[in-house]
XYZ file of C-alpha atoms in Angstrom:
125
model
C 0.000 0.000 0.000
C 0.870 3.489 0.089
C 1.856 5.278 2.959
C 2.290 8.769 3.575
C 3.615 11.417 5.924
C 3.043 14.587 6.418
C 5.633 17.262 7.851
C 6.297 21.354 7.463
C 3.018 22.237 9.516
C 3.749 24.837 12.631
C 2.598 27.905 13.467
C 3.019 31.558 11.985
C 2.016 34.818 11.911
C -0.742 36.447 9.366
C 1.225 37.178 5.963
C 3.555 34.785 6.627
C 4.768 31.203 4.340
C 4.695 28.119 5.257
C 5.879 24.610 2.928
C 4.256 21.704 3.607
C 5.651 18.370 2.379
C 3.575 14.845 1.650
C 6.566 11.901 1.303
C 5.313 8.738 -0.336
C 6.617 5.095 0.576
C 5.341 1.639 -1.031
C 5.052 1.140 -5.082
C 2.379 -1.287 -4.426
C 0.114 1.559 -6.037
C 1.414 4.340 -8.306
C -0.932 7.271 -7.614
C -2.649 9.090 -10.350
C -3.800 12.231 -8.207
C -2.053 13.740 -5.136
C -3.887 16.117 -3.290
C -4.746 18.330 0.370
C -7.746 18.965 2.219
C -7.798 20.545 5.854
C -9.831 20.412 8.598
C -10.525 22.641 11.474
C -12.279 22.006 14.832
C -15.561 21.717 14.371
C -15.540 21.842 10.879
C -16.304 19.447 7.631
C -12.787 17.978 6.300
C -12.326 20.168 3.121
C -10.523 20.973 -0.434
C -7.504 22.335 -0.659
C -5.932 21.439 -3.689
C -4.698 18.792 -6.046
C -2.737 17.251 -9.052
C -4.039 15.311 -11.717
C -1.294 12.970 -13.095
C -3.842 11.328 -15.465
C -5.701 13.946 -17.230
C -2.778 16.095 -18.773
C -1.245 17.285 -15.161
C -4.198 19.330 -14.273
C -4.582 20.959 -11.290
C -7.067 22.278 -8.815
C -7.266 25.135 -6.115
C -10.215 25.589 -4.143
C -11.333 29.375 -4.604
C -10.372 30.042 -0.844
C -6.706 29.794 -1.869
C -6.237 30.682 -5.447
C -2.993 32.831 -5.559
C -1.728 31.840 -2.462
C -1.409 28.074 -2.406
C 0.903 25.755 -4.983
C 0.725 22.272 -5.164
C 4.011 20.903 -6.592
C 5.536 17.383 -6.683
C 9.280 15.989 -7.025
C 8.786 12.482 -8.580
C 12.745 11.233 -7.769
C 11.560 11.959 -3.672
C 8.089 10.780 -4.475
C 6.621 13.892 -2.353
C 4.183 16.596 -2.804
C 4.370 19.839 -1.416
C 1.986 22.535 -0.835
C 3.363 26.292 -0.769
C 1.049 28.038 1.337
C 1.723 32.416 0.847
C 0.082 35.060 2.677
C -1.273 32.964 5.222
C -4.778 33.851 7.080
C -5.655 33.070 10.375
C -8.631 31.467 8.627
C -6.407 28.846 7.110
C -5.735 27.407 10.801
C -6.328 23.395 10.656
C -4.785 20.214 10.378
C -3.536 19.376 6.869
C -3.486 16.255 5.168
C -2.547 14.931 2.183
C -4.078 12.229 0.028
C -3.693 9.359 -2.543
C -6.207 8.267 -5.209
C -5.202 5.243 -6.845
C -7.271 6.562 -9.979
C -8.644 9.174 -11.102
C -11.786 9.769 -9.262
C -13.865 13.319 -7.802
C -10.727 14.895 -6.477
C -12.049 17.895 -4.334
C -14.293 15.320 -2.110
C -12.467 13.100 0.600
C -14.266 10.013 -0.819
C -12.283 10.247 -4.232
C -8.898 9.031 -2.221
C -7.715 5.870 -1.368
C -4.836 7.056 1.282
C -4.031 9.473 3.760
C -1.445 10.938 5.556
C -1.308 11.273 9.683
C -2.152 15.239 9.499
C -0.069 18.194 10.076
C -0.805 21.118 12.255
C -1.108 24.680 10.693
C -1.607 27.547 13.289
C -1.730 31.262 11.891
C -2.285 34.098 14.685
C -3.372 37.444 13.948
């Protein structure tokens, strides 16, 4: 199977950067879309973005963090990052990142098959 672990979460000021990383282990399924979601206390698990390896390398942002968020990947370290920019108290939560072993609805937490242990993202005001 395919395991992963998150790391780069911690906590920051408003305005501030932050680089997440997602590192990959086991072959026994290649994945053909990476992606985040985050979750915050009392809150739904939700979107963040993702990377379509299947469908011409698309990629999606949920509106929330278009312009400020980058989801990237280095395929020889088998990890995905996610560059998060001018950082908003708002975008406090754990972070995870996810595995779909095809193609499937990627902004719903259904459409992946495996996911990371969660990182913690704190941004004060």
């Amino acid at each position: 199977q395919v395991q992963l672990v998150e790391s780069g979460g911690g906590a920051v000021q408003a305005g501030g950067s932050l680089r997440l990383s997602c590192a990959a282990s086991g072959r026994t399924i290649s994945p053909s879309v990476m992606g985040w979601f985050r979750q915050a206390p009392g809150k739904e698990r939700e979107f963040v973005a993702a990377m379509n390896m299947i469908r011409h390398a698309t990629f999606n942002y949920a509106e929330s963090v278009k312009g400020r968020f980058t989801i990237s990947r280095d395929i020889v370290k088998n990890t995905v990052y996610l560059q998060m920019n001018s950082l908003k108290p708002e975008d406090t939560a754990v972070y995870y990142c996810a595995a779909a072993a095809r193609s499937s609805a990627v902004s719903v937490p259904t459409g992946y098959d495996y996911w990371g242990q969660g990182t913690q993202v704190t941004v004060s005001s």
